[in-house]
Amino acid sequence: QLKVNGNDLIKELKIKPGPKIGAILDVLLAQVIDEPKLNTKKDLLKLAKKFKKENLKPIMGIVCDYLEHLYTHGKYKKCFELSCAILDVLNENIVWKNVGMDNIREIHKYNNYIVYGGFEGHVFCVDISSKKLLWKFKAKSKITHLKSADELIIVGCKYGYTYAINIKTGKLEWTYGGEGTVKGIEYIDNKLYIGYKYGIVSLLNKEGKLIDNYYFEEDIGSINSDGDLLLVGCKYGYLYALKNDEIIWNFKCQLGILNIILKKDSDVAIILCNLGQYYVLNKKTGRLIWKSEDINNIRAIEINNDKMFVVYENGDIYSYYVKTGKLINNIQLNISISRARLFNNMLVIGCKYGYVYVLNSDCEIIGSYKFKGTVINIEPLNKSVVFTLGSNSIYYYNKNVSTLKASR
């Protein structure tokens, strides 16, 4: 973090708050990135006095253009390193930021690695500790799903392309072609279950060899698993539960299934359908516990012990008792919500225009932050949170998210 801030410059340089302050800070940042030993209050104020007399303009746009230039010309490693350096100086709370590495669609963490998949088919793997880019891969189409299978990362794409990559080395181990877009990947008992749009779940071994295909009479919307239980949700509302490759129960929803929410320490399955309709089922028997009556676009449903949070696109957030559907609390954020994830018993909400809110279990706001660009995805890690933005940026936040505060 820079050892001076805007208040220091206003006091020392005797100038009014305005764009000039931001421009001087940007130039000081550039100096520190190039020569870190200059990051002392004495040296920076000395430099600032010189820059006060110049007709400066903010240079961060130039820096971002340079990062994009590096990426476009294949200098991915340099792009990552420079991005890390910039964010380390800008904000002590943000570990690093990456700019211009494809519109990120999927994030997956495995041990000390994190893998990103983009709309344009790029896959990147980063070492979390060193913040270094380990390898990159280019698929033939948009990435739709990522799943780790021990040392492999399985990459599912549009048009059925499926790749298995060694997560440590980036070596492509095998490829497989399915029928339609990959709608989900699950790893159970050393076997891969890959759901393809056109009603097929392919069962593969870790070497990519086909063991069997399971055919369904309608398109697949989502698959998910918990232990040896596999749930397959379909376009017209049919839900199938498989155990040991046999269907043990099925259920019919009124509308097409978009997502299946499972949590290991809960005995319920939440089935999210079109138009915001959802069902809470006993995942062992398929028995309906309760269902929603409201029709509204849902951005996320998260289970936290005996509670569940339902997050709507229009800014409404409700918490219910999972087993009964009884309303506990609610809040209205008055902003369009794009994503929400549970992190250490707190609900992290990502919104349009880059706003982030942190709620406790009582739906009370306990922290907030402002990024540039709509929050597209949120991925909790062990002690930090990854935010991907519509500006093609990735931020790591490594402090207690309940203390999220903008420092710029």
mmCIF file of C-alpha atoms in Angstrom:
data_model
loop_
_atom_site.group_PDB
_atom_site.id
_atom_site.type_symbol
_atom_site.label_atom_id
_atom_site.label_comp_id
_atom_site.label_asym_id
_atom_site.label_seq_id
_atom_site.Cartn_x
_atom_site.Cartn_y
_atom_site.Cartn_z
ATOM 1 C CA GLN A 1 0.000 0.000 0.000
ATOM 2 C CA LEU A 2 1.267 3.513 -0.802
ATOM 3 C CA LYS A 3 2.648 5.212 2.309
ATOM 4 C CA VAL A 4 0.758 8.401 1.449
ATOM 5 C CA ASN A 5 -2.881 9.027 0.668
ATOM 6 C CA GLY A 6 -5.023 11.845 -0.672
ATOM 7 C CA ASN A 7 -5.301 13.545 2.711
ATOM 8 C CA ASP A 8 -1.509 13.629 3.036
ATOM 9 C CA LEU A 9 -1.203 15.330 -0.355
ATOM 10 C CA ILE A 10 -3.937 17.874 0.415
ATOM 11 C CA LYS A 11 -2.244 18.819 3.687
ATOM 12 C CA GLU A 12 1.343 18.843 2.407
ATOM 13 C CA LEU A 13 0.821 20.363 -1.059
ATOM 14 C CA LYS A 14 -1.898 22.823 -0.002
ATOM 15 C CA ILE A 15 -4.180 21.885 -2.906
ATOM 16 C CA LYS A 16 -7.930 21.263 -3.004
ATOM 17 C CA PRO A 17 -9.456 17.773 -3.383
ATOM 18 C CA GLY A 18 -10.018 16.847 -7.018
ATOM 19 C CA PRO A 19 -8.692 14.917 -10.055
ATOM 20 C CA LYS A 20 -5.212 16.357 -9.503
ATOM 21 C CA ILE A 21 -4.858 14.337 -6.280
ATOM 22 C CA GLY A 22 -5.792 11.084 -8.061
ATOM 23 C CA ALA A 23 -3.385 11.863 -10.909
ATOM 24 C CA ILE A 24 -0.478 12.442 -8.507
ATOM 25 C CA LEU A 25 -1.266 9.221 -6.627
ATOM 26 C CA ASP A 26 -1.320 7.322 -9.929
ATOM 27 C CA VAL A 27 2.112 8.659 -10.863
ATOM 28 C CA LEU A 28 3.464 7.836 -7.409
ATOM 29 C CA LEU A 29 2.087 4.315 -7.822
ATOM 30 C CA ALA A 30 3.904 3.912 -11.122
ATOM 31 C CA GLN A 31 7.135 5.090 -9.489
ATOM 32 C CA VAL A 32 6.770 2.593 -6.628
ATOM 33 C CA ILE A 33 5.984 -0.325 -8.957
ATOM 34 C CA ASP A 34 9.177 0.482 -10.853
ATOM 35 C CA GLU A 35 11.234 1.176 -7.711
ATOM 36 C CA PRO A 36 9.633 -0.248 -4.502
ATOM 37 C CA LYS A 37 12.213 1.342 -2.176
ATOM 38 C CA LEU A 38 10.646 4.751 -2.904
ATOM 39 C CA ASN A 39 7.533 3.732 -0.953
ATOM 40 C CA THR A 40 8.240 5.862 2.108
ATOM 41 C CA LYS A 41 6.214 8.879 3.169
ATOM 42 C CA LYS A 42 9.236 11.181 3.001
ATOM 43 C CA ASP A 43 10.266 10.161 -0.529
ATOM 44 C CA LEU A 44 6.724 10.130 -1.885
ATOM 45 C CA LEU A 45 5.920 13.615 -0.574
ATOM 46 C CA LYS A 46 9.159 14.870 -2.078
ATOM 47 C CA LEU A 47 8.156 13.422 -5.457
ATOM 48 C CA ALA A 48 4.617 14.746 -5.093
ATOM 49 C CA LYS A 49 5.899 18.313 -4.736
ATOM 50 C CA LYS A 50 7.612 17.978 -8.112
ATOM 51 C CA PHE A 51 4.529 16.460 -9.776
ATOM 52 C CA LYS A 52 2.294 19.241 -8.354
ATOM 53 C CA LYS A 53 3.695 21.674 -10.928
ATOM 54 C CA GLU A 54 3.035 19.352 -13.883
ATOM 55 C CA ASN A 55 -0.181 19.062 -15.887
ATOM 56 C CA LEU A 56 -0.816 15.461 -14.888
ATOM 57 C CA LYS A 57 -3.649 13.196 -15.996
ATOM 58 C CA PRO A 58 -4.618 9.860 -14.377
ATOM 59 C CA ILE A 59 -2.473 7.079 -15.812
ATOM 60 C CA MET A 60 -4.305 3.945 -14.574
ATOM 61 C CA GLY A 61 -6.086 3.716 -17.908
ATOM 62 C CA ILE A 62 -2.683 3.625 -19.599
ATOM 63 C CA VAL A 63 -1.559 0.874 -17.212
ATOM 64 C CA CYS A 64 -4.648 -1.209 -18.021
ATOM 65 C CA ASP A 65 -4.048 -0.689 -21.735
ATOM 66 C CA TYR A 66 -0.496 -1.946 -21.227
ATOM 67 C CA LEU A 67 -1.763 -5.036 -19.394
ATOM 68 C CA GLU A 68 -4.173 -5.737 -22.227
ATOM 69 C CA HIS A 69 -1.302 -5.305 -24.707
ATOM 70 C CA LEU A 70 0.783 -7.870 -22.798
ATOM 71 C CA TYR A 71 -2.107 -10.333 -22.773
ATOM 72 C CA THR A 72 -2.912 -9.853 -26.467
ATOM 73 C CA HIS A 73 0.705 -10.602 -27.381
ATOM 74 C CA GLY A 74 0.797 -13.776 -25.315
ATOM 75 C CA LYS A 75 2.849 -12.421 -22.397
ATOM 76 C CA TYR A 76 0.502 -13.943 -19.827
ATOM 77 C CA LYS A 77 3.060 -14.385 -17.067
ATOM 78 C CA LYS A 78 4.182 -10.743 -17.246
ATOM 79 C CA CYS A 79 0.548 -9.630 -17.275
ATOM 80 C CA PHE A 80 -0.163 -11.555 -14.074
ATOM 81 C CA GLU A 81 2.981 -10.337 -12.307
ATOM 82 C CA LEU A 82 2.355 -6.690 -13.118
ATOM 83 C CA SER A 83 -1.299 -6.975 -12.103
ATOM 84 C CA CYS A 84 -0.246 -8.478 -8.770
ATOM 85 C CA ALA A 85 2.247 -5.675 -8.170
ATOM 86 C CA ILE A 86 -0.315 -2.971 -8.888
ATOM 87 C CA LEU A 87 -2.912 -4.364 -6.514
ATOM 88 C CA ASP A 88 -0.424 -5.059 -3.737
ATOM 89 C CA VAL A 89 0.429 -1.366 -3.752
ATOM 90 C CA LEU A 90 -3.090 -0.035 -4.284
ATOM 91 C CA ASN A 91 -4.869 -1.901 -1.537
ATOM 92 C CA GLU A 92 -3.482 -4.050 1.251
ATOM 93 C CA ASN A 93 -6.795 -5.924 1.489
ATOM 94 C CA ILE A 94 -6.742 -7.113 -2.116
ATOM 95 C CA VAL A 95 -4.072 -9.729 -2.692
ATOM 96 C CA TRP A 96 -4.008 -9.362 -6.450
ATOM 97 C CA LYS A 97 -6.028 -8.414 -9.462
ATOM 98 C CA ASN A 98 -5.933 -9.705 -13.004
ATOM 99 C CA VAL A 99 -7.119 -7.598 -15.922
ATOM 100 C CA GLY A 100 -8.164 -8.633 -19.432
ATOM 101 C CA MET A 101 -7.813 -12.424 -19.197
ATOM 102 C CA ASP A 102 -11.151 -13.303 -20.889
ATOM 103 C CA ASN A 103 -14.640 -12.942 -19.445
ATOM 104 C CA ILE A 104 -14.477 -15.385 -16.550
ATOM 105 C CA ARG A 105 -17.400 -17.803 -16.345
ATOM 106 C CA GLU A 106 -16.194 -20.581 -14.023
ATOM 107 C CA ILE A 107 -13.847 -20.724 -11.019
ATOM 108 C CA HIS A 108 -12.681 -23.891 -9.304
ATOM 109 C CA LYS A 109 -10.286 -24.358 -6.388
ATOM 110 C CA TYR A 110 -8.241 -27.493 -5.748
ATOM 111 C CA ASN A 111 -5.736 -27.533 -2.850
ATOM 112 C CA ASN A 112 -3.426 -24.562 -3.489
ATOM 113 C CA TYR A 113 -4.511 -24.061 -7.096
ATOM 114 C CA ILE A 114 -7.321 -22.054 -8.581
ATOM 115 C CA VAL A 115 -8.513 -22.522 -12.155
ATOM 116 C CA TYR A 116 -10.461 -20.026 -14.252
ATOM 117 C CA GLY A 117 -12.524 -20.768 -17.336
ATOM 118 C CA GLY A 118 -13.680 -18.053 -19.735
ATOM 119 C CA PHE A 119 -16.380 -17.371 -22.305
ATOM 120 C CA GLU A 120 -13.791 -17.483 -25.078
ATOM 121 C CA GLY A 121 -12.443 -20.888 -24.043
ATOM 122 C CA HIS A 122 -9.368 -19.800 -22.114
ATOM 123 C CA VAL A 123 -8.384 -21.791 -19.035
ATOM 124 C CA PHE A 124 -5.806 -20.432 -16.570
ATOM 125 C CA CYS A 125 -4.324 -22.030 -13.459
ATOM 126 C CA VAL A 126 -2.816 -19.915 -10.681
ATOM 127 C CA ASP A 127 -0.858 -20.871 -7.584
ATOM 128 C CA ILE A 128 -2.692 -19.152 -4.722
ATOM 129 C CA SER A 129 0.365 -18.742 -2.490
ATOM 130 C CA SER A 130 2.787 -17.296 -5.035
ATOM 131 C CA LYS A 131 0.081 -15.603 -7.175
ATOM 132 C CA LYS A 132 1.907 -16.949 -10.248
ATOM 133 C CA LEU A 133 0.313 -18.142 -13.457
ATOM 134 C CA LEU A 134 1.233 -21.830 -13.751
ATOM 135 C CA TRP A 135 -0.244 -22.714 -17.111
ATOM 136 C CA LYS A 136 -2.852 -21.779 -19.703
ATOM 137 C CA PHE A 137 -4.995 -23.756 -22.107
ATOM 138 C CA LYS A 138 -7.313 -22.846 -24.978
ATOM 139 C CA ALA A 139 -10.447 -24.939 -25.469
ATOM 140 C CA LYS A 140 -12.463 -24.956 -28.679
ATOM 141 C CA SER A 141 -15.495 -23.259 -27.179
ATOM 142 C CA LYS A 142 -16.927 -21.457 -24.138
ATOM 143 C CA ILE A 143 -16.196 -23.017 -20.745
ATOM 144 C CA THR A 144 -19.364 -24.108 -18.917
ATOM 145 C CA HIS A 145 -18.056 -26.265 -16.041
ATOM 146 C CA LEU A 146 -14.866 -27.072 -14.138
ATOM 147 C CA LYS A 147 -14.419 -30.024 -11.779
ATOM 148 C CA SER A 148 -11.377 -31.530 -10.083
ATOM 149 C CA ALA A 149 -10.837 -35.284 -10.142
ATOM 150 C CA ASP A 150 -7.808 -35.788 -7.902
ATOM 151 C CA GLU A 151 -4.854 -34.375 -9.872
ATOM 152 C CA LEU A 152 -6.980 -33.643 -12.954
ATOM 153 C CA ILE A 153 -9.125 -30.631 -13.736
ATOM 154 C CA ILE A 154 -12.033 -31.612 -15.994
ATOM 155 C CA VAL A 155 -13.079 -28.817 -18.343
ATOM 156 C CA GLY A 156 -16.569 -28.967 -19.840
ATOM 157 C CA CYS A 157 -17.505 -26.748 -22.769
ATOM 158 C CA LYS A 158 -20.213 -25.736 -25.143
ATOM 159 C CA TYR A 159 -20.795 -28.198 -28.022
ATOM 160 C CA GLY A 160 -19.755 -31.144 -25.833
ATOM 161 C CA TYR A 161 -15.989 -30.675 -25.762
ATOM 162 C CA THR A 162 -14.529 -32.148 -22.574
ATOM 163 C CA TYR A 163 -10.858 -31.982 -21.546
ATOM 164 C CA ALA A 164 -8.838 -33.510 -18.703
ATOM 165 C CA ILE A 165 -5.779 -31.458 -17.749
ATOM 166 C CA ASN A 166 -3.125 -32.196 -15.133
ATOM 167 C CA ILE A 167 -3.721 -29.379 -12.666
ATOM 168 C CA LYS A 168 -0.045 -29.172 -11.628
ATOM 169 C CA THR A 169 1.579 -29.251 -15.058
ATOM 170 C CA GLY A 170 -1.110 -28.119 -17.487
ATOM 171 C CA LYS A 171 -0.589 -31.233 -19.597
ATOM 172 C CA LEU A 172 -3.643 -32.321 -21.590
ATOM 173 C CA GLU A 173 -4.267 -35.949 -20.582
ATOM 174 C CA TRP A 174 -7.325 -36.761 -22.702
ATOM 175 C CA THR A 175 -10.350 -35.348 -24.507
ATOM 176 C CA TYR A 176 -13.910 -36.572 -24.922
ATOM 177 C CA GLY A 177 -16.774 -35.417 -27.135
ATOM 178 C CA GLY A 178 -20.359 -35.544 -25.878
ATOM 179 C CA GLU A 179 -23.777 -34.639 -27.230
ATOM 180 C CA GLY A 180 -24.451 -30.953 -26.606
ATOM 181 C CA THR A 181 -23.217 -28.413 -24.067
ATOM 182 C CA VAL A 182 -21.796 -29.787 -20.818
ATOM 183 C CA LYS A 183 -24.399 -29.052 -18.107
ATOM 184 C CA GLY A 184 -22.524 -30.525 -15.151
ATOM 185 C CA ILE A 185 -19.570 -32.684 -14.079
ATOM 186 C CA GLU A 186 -19.477 -34.844 -10.940
ATOM 187 C CA TYR A 187 -16.745 -37.123 -9.582
ATOM 188 C CA ILE A 188 -17.974 -40.120 -7.572
ATOM 189 C CA ASP A 189 -15.928 -43.179 -6.539
ATOM 190 C CA ASN A 190 -13.151 -42.513 -9.076
ATOM 191 C CA LYS A 191 -15.702 -42.180 -11.880
ATOM 192 C CA LEU A 192 -16.787 -39.113 -13.829
ATOM 193 C CA TYR A 193 -20.436 -38.367 -14.540
ATOM 194 C CA ILE A 194 -20.751 -35.747 -17.273
ATOM 195 C CA GLY A 195 -24.190 -34.372 -18.072
ATOM 196 C CA TYR A 196 -24.717 -33.220 -21.645
ATOM 197 C CA LYS A 197 -27.560 -31.018 -22.795
ATOM 198 C CA TYR A 198 -29.212 -33.541 -25.114
ATOM 199 C CA GLY A 199 -30.356 -35.951 -22.408
ATOM 200 C CA ILE A 200 -27.179 -37.968 -21.856
ATOM 201 C CA VAL A 201 -25.073 -38.542 -18.748
ATOM 202 C CA SER A 202 -21.797 -40.182 -19.743
ATOM 203 C CA LEU A 203 -19.952 -42.330 -17.201
ATOM 204 C CA LEU A 204 -16.170 -42.240 -17.747
ATOM 205 C CA ASN A 205 -13.197 -43.575 -15.845
ATOM 206 C CA LYS A 206 -10.325 -41.256 -14.898
ATOM 207 C CA GLU A 207 -8.506 -42.196 -18.084
ATOM 208 C CA GLY A 208 -11.345 -40.794 -20.176
ATOM 209 C CA LYS A 209 -12.689 -44.171 -21.332
ATOM 210 C CA LEU A 210 -16.448 -44.479 -21.664
ATOM 211 C CA ILE A 211 -18.001 -46.964 -19.243
ATOM 212 C CA ASP A 212 -21.658 -46.346 -19.989
ATOM 213 C CA ASN A 213 -24.225 -43.775 -21.120
ATOM 214 C CA TYR A 214 -27.461 -42.991 -19.298
ATOM 215 C CA TYR A 215 -30.214 -41.676 -21.556
ATOM 216 C CA PHE A 216 -33.035 -39.393 -20.450
ATOM 217 C CA GLU A 217 -36.095 -38.476 -22.483
ATOM 218 C CA GLU A 218 -35.549 -34.731 -22.250
ATOM 219 C CA ASP A 219 -32.717 -32.198 -22.251
ATOM 220 C CA ILE A 220 -30.616 -31.960 -19.088
ATOM 221 C CA GLY A 221 -30.559 -28.667 -17.182
ATOM 222 C CA SER A 222 -28.267 -29.495 -14.260
ATOM 223 C CA ILE A 223 -26.596 -32.333 -12.348
ATOM 224 C CA ASN A 224 -25.149 -32.385 -8.831
ATOM 225 C CA SER A 225 -23.964 -34.989 -6.333
ATOM 226 C CA ASP A 226 -23.471 -35.597 -2.630
ATOM 227 C CA GLY A 227 -21.447 -38.665 -1.726
ATOM 228 C CA ASP A 228 -22.695 -41.512 -3.914
ATOM 229 C CA LEU A 229 -26.010 -39.779 -4.688
ATOM 230 C CA LEU A 230 -26.337 -38.204 -8.148
ATOM 231 C CA LEU A 231 -29.243 -35.902 -9.022
ATOM 232 C CA VAL A 232 -30.140 -35.167 -12.638
ATOM 233 C CA GLY A 233 -32.533 -32.290 -13.402
ATOM 234 C CA CYS A 234 -34.188 -31.946 -16.790
ATOM 235 C CA LYS A 235 -35.659 -29.271 -19.031
ATOM 236 C CA TYR A 236 -39.326 -30.080 -18.430
ATOM 237 C CA GLY A 237 -39.064 -30.494 -14.666
ATOM 238 C CA TYR A 238 -38.228 -34.177 -14.188
ATOM 239 C CA LEU A 239 -35.689 -34.913 -11.459
ATOM 240 C CA TYR A 240 -33.948 -38.289 -11.094
ATOM 241 C CA ALA A 241 -31.873 -39.574 -8.166
ATOM 242 C CA LEU A 242 -29.258 -42.241 -8.949
ATOM 243 C CA LYS A 243 -27.300 -44.340 -6.490
ATOM 244 C CA ASN A 244 -24.875 -47.051 -7.579
ATOM 245 C CA ASP A 245 -25.968 -46.208 -11.142
ATOM 246 C CA GLU A 246 -29.604 -47.096 -10.418
ATOM 247 C CA ILE A 247 -32.553 -44.676 -10.218
ATOM 248 C CA ILE A 248 -33.842 -44.778 -6.617
ATOM 249 C CA TRP A 249 -36.520 -42.055 -6.856
ATOM 250 C CA ASN A 250 -37.829 -39.356 -9.158
ATOM 251 C CA PHE A 251 -39.818 -36.156 -8.789
ATOM 252 C CA LYS A 252 -41.728 -33.867 -11.171
ATOM 253 C CA CYS A 253 -41.373 -30.094 -10.886
ATOM 254 C CA GLN A 254 -43.815 -27.774 -12.566
ATOM 255 C CA LEU A 255 -41.144 -25.901 -14.535
ATOM 256 C CA GLY A 256 -37.779 -26.696 -16.090
ATOM 257 C CA ILE A 257 -34.877 -27.303 -13.702
ATOM 258 C CA LEU A 258 -32.016 -24.791 -13.762
ATOM 259 C CA ASN A 259 -29.931 -25.762 -10.746
ATOM 260 C CA ILE A 260 -29.694 -28.319 -7.935
ATOM 261 C CA ILE A 261 -28.390 -27.146 -4.541
ATOM 262 C CA LEU A 262 -26.921 -29.758 -2.187
ATOM 263 C CA LYS A 263 -24.863 -29.467 0.979
ATOM 264 C CA LYS A 264 -23.068 -32.344 2.669
ATOM 265 C CA ASP A 265 -24.241 -31.615 6.201
ATOM 266 C CA SER A 266 -27.890 -31.191 5.155
ATOM 267 C CA ASP A 267 -30.432 -33.869 4.239
ATOM 268 C CA VAL A 268 -32.338 -31.621 1.832
ATOM 269 C CA ALA A 269 -32.026 -30.913 -1.877
ATOM 270 C CA ILE A 270 -33.219 -27.567 -3.225
ATOM 271 C CA ILE A 271 -34.344 -27.627 -6.841
ATOM 272 C CA LEU A 272 -34.326 -24.257 -8.578
ATOM 273 C CA CYS A 273 -36.566 -23.981 -11.642
ATOM 274 C CA ASN A 274 -37.466 -21.396 -14.270
ATOM 275 C CA LEU A 275 -39.130 -18.146 -13.137
ATOM 276 C CA GLY A 276 -37.705 -18.505 -9.630
ATOM 277 C CA GLN A 277 -39.807 -21.454 -8.531
ATOM 278 C CA TYR A 278 -38.026 -23.825 -6.132
ATOM 279 C CA TYR A 279 -38.705 -27.038 -4.221
ATOM 280 C CA VAL A 280 -37.190 -28.316 -0.972
ATOM 281 C CA LEU A 281 -36.972 -32.129 -0.994
ATOM 282 C CA ASN A 282 -35.621 -34.844 1.255
ATOM 283 C CA LYS A 283 -32.618 -35.860 -0.817
ATOM 284 C CA LYS A 284 -32.682 -39.473 0.394
ATOM 285 C CA THR A 285 -36.324 -40.182 -0.428
ATOM 286 C CA GLY A 286 -37.405 -37.443 -2.843
ATOM 287 C CA ARG A 287 -40.274 -36.454 -0.536
ATOM 288 C CA LEU A 288 -41.477 -32.864 -0.943
ATOM 289 C CA ILE A 289 -40.952 -30.837 2.260
ATOM 290 C CA TRP A 290 -42.189 -27.493 0.950
ATOM 291 C CA LYS A 291 -42.078 -25.340 -2.171
ATOM 292 C CA SER A 292 -42.019 -21.645 -3.021
ATOM 293 C CA GLU A 293 -45.121 -19.788 -4.167
ATOM 294 C CA ASP A 294 -43.425 -16.625 -5.422
ATOM 295 C CA ILE A 295 -42.393 -16.217 -9.038
ATOM 296 C CA ASN A 296 -39.317 -14.009 -9.295
ATOM 297 C CA ASN A 297 -35.827 -14.280 -10.751
ATOM 298 C CA ILE A 298 -33.508 -15.897 -8.212
ATOM 299 C CA ARG A 299 -29.757 -15.270 -8.272
ATOM 300 C CA ALA A 300 -28.741 -17.705 -5.519
ATOM 301 C CA ILE A 301 -29.947 -20.078 -2.828
ATOM 302 C CA GLU A 302 -27.539 -20.914 -0.013
ATOM 303 C CA ILE A 303 -27.970 -23.401 2.852
ATOM 304 C CA ASN A 304 -26.465 -22.519 6.256
ATOM 305 C CA ASN A 305 -27.161 -25.124 8.955
ATOM 306 C CA ASP A 306 -30.914 -25.065 9.593
ATOM 307 C CA LYS A 307 -31.425 -21.876 7.560
ATOM 308 C CA MET A 308 -31.481 -21.072 3.872
ATOM 309 C CA PHE A 309 -31.044 -17.757 2.085
ATOM 310 C CA VAL A 310 -32.953 -16.929 -1.090
ATOM 311 C CA VAL A 311 -31.441 -14.035 -3.058
ATOM 312 C CA TYR A 312 -33.517 -12.371 -5.775
ATOM 313 C CA GLU A 313 -32.292 -10.325 -8.708
ATOM 314 C CA ASN A 314 -34.380 -7.295 -7.640
ATOM 315 C CA GLY A 315 -32.442 -6.944 -4.358
ATOM 316 C CA ASP A 316 -34.777 -8.880 -2.052
ATOM 317 C CA ILE A 317 -33.094 -11.358 0.322
ATOM 318 C CA TYR A 318 -35.039 -13.756 2.551
ATOM 319 C CA SER A 319 -33.969 -16.316 5.126
ATOM 320 C CA TYR A 320 -36.147 -19.341 5.976
ATOM 321 C CA TYR A 321 -35.979 -22.406 8.165
ATOM 322 C CA VAL A 322 -35.030 -25.178 5.741
ATOM 323 C CA LYS A 323 -37.293 -27.847 7.252
ATOM 324 C CA THR A 324 -40.478 -25.751 7.488
ATOM 325 C CA GLY A 325 -40.202 -22.839 5.067
ATOM 326 C CA LYS A 326 -41.014 -20.405 7.875
ATOM 327 C CA LEU A 327 -39.728 -16.886 7.176
ATOM 328 C CA ILE A 328 -37.016 -15.697 9.592
ATOM 329 C CA ASN A 329 -35.717 -12.376 8.240
ATOM 330 C CA ASN A 330 -35.533 -10.340 5.059
ATOM 331 C CA ILE A 331 -33.826 -7.242 3.669
ATOM 332 C CA GLN A 332 -34.197 -5.118 0.525
ATOM 333 C CA LEU A 333 -30.939 -3.778 -0.951
ATOM 334 C CA ASN A 334 -32.591 -1.619 -3.646
ATOM 335 C CA ILE A 335 -30.037 -2.678 -6.236
ATOM 336 C CA SER A 336 -29.862 -5.408 -8.869
ATOM 337 C CA ILE A 337 -28.069 -8.487 -7.493
ATOM 338 C CA SER A 338 -25.947 -10.635 -9.784
ATOM 339 C CA ARG A 339 -24.417 -13.253 -7.430
ATOM 340 C CA ALA A 340 -24.331 -14.409 -3.812
ATOM 341 C CA ARG A 341 -22.295 -16.988 -1.903
ATOM 342 C CA LEU A 342 -22.038 -18.177 1.684
ATOM 343 C CA PHE A 343 -18.656 -17.631 3.350
ATOM 344 C CA ASN A 344 -17.920 -18.427 7.022
ATOM 345 C CA ASN A 345 -21.602 -18.117 7.992
ATOM 346 C CA MET A 346 -21.849 -14.771 6.205
ATOM 347 C CA LEU A 347 -23.652 -14.076 2.942
ATOM 348 C CA VAL A 348 -21.529 -12.194 0.390
ATOM 349 C CA ILE A 349 -23.697 -10.361 -2.160
ATOM 350 C CA GLY A 350 -22.343 -9.141 -5.517
ATOM 351 C CA CYS A 351 -24.345 -6.494 -7.360
ATOM 352 C CA LYS A 352 -24.578 -4.401 -10.466
ATOM 353 C CA TYR A 353 -22.091 -1.505 -10.685
ATOM 354 C CA GLY A 354 -19.599 -3.394 -8.503
ATOM 355 C CA TYR A 355 -21.268 -3.078 -5.104
ATOM 356 C CA VAL A 356 -20.585 -5.872 -2.609
ATOM 357 C CA TYR A 357 -22.475 -6.345 0.653
ATOM 358 C CA VAL A 358 -21.790 -8.767 3.501
ATOM 359 C CA LEU A 359 -24.748 -9.950 5.596
ATOM 360 C CA ASN A 360 -24.775 -11.877 8.845
ATOM 361 C CA SER A 361 -27.159 -14.760 9.525
ATOM 362 C CA ASP A 362 -29.853 -12.264 10.581
ATOM 363 C CA CYS A 363 -29.786 -10.541 7.166
ATOM 364 C CA GLU A 364 -28.060 -7.466 8.622
ATOM 365 C CA ILE A 365 -25.397 -5.626 6.592
ATOM 366 C CA ILE A 366 -22.048 -5.870 8.373
ATOM 367 C CA GLY A 367 -19.691 -4.874 5.529
ATOM 368 C CA SER A 368 -19.604 -3.341 2.068
ATOM 369 C CA TYR A 369 -17.204 -2.610 -0.783
ATOM 370 C CA LYS A 370 -17.213 -1.023 -4.242
ATOM 371 C CA PHE A 371 -15.455 -2.445 -7.300
ATOM 372 C CA LYS A 372 -15.443 -1.149 -10.864
ATOM 373 C CA GLY A 373 -17.710 -3.349 -12.977
ATOM 374 C CA THR A 374 -20.632 -5.634 -12.213
ATOM 375 C CA VAL A 375 -19.808 -8.619 -9.984
ATOM 376 C CA ILE A 376 -20.191 -11.730 -12.156
ATOM 377 C CA ASN A 377 -19.009 -14.466 -9.812
ATOM 378 C CA ILE A 378 -18.003 -15.009 -6.186
ATOM 379 C CA GLU A 379 -15.902 -17.962 -5.091
ATOM 380 C CA PRO A 380 -15.062 -18.522 -1.402
ATOM 381 C CA LEU A 381 -11.646 -20.002 -0.653
ATOM 382 C CA ASN A 382 -10.340 -21.087 2.752
ATOM 383 C CA LYS A 383 -9.625 -17.617 4.128
ATOM 384 C CA SER A 384 -10.380 -15.344 1.202
ATOM 385 C CA VAL A 385 -12.939 -14.590 -1.473
ATOM 386 C CA VAL A 386 -12.462 -14.315 -5.239
ATOM 387 C CA PHE A 387 -14.580 -11.780 -7.127
ATOM 388 C CA THR A 388 -14.769 -11.762 -10.928
ATOM 389 C CA LEU A 389 -16.126 -8.645 -12.574
ATOM 390 C CA GLY A 390 -17.730 -7.682 -15.841
ATOM 391 C CA SER A 391 -14.637 -5.574 -16.531
ATOM 392 C CA ASN A 392 -12.666 -8.826 -17.095
ATOM 393 C CA SER A 393 -11.032 -8.406 -13.699
ATOM 394 C CA ILE A 394 -10.378 -10.844 -10.883
ATOM 395 C CA TYR A 395 -9.904 -9.665 -7.294
ATOM 396 C CA TYR A 396 -8.725 -11.701 -4.308
ATOM 397 C CA TYR A 397 -9.889 -10.318 -0.979
ATOM 398 C CA ASN A 398 -7.903 -11.853 1.878
ATOM 399 C CA LYS A 399 -9.116 -10.051 5.005
ATOM 400 C CA ASN A 400 -12.213 -10.693 7.106
ATOM 401 C CA VAL A 401 -15.026 -9.920 4.665
ATOM 402 C CA SER A 402 -17.124 -8.468 7.492
ATOM 403 C CA THR A 403 -14.688 -5.526 7.474
ATOM 404 C CA LEU A 404 -14.961 -4.846 3.738
ATOM 405 C CA LYS A 405 -14.323 -1.145 3.278
ATOM 406 C CA ALA A 406 -13.132 0.797 0.270
ATOM 407 C CA SER A 407 -9.645 2.182 0.778
ATOM 408 C CA ARG A 408 -9.523 4.301 -2.379
#
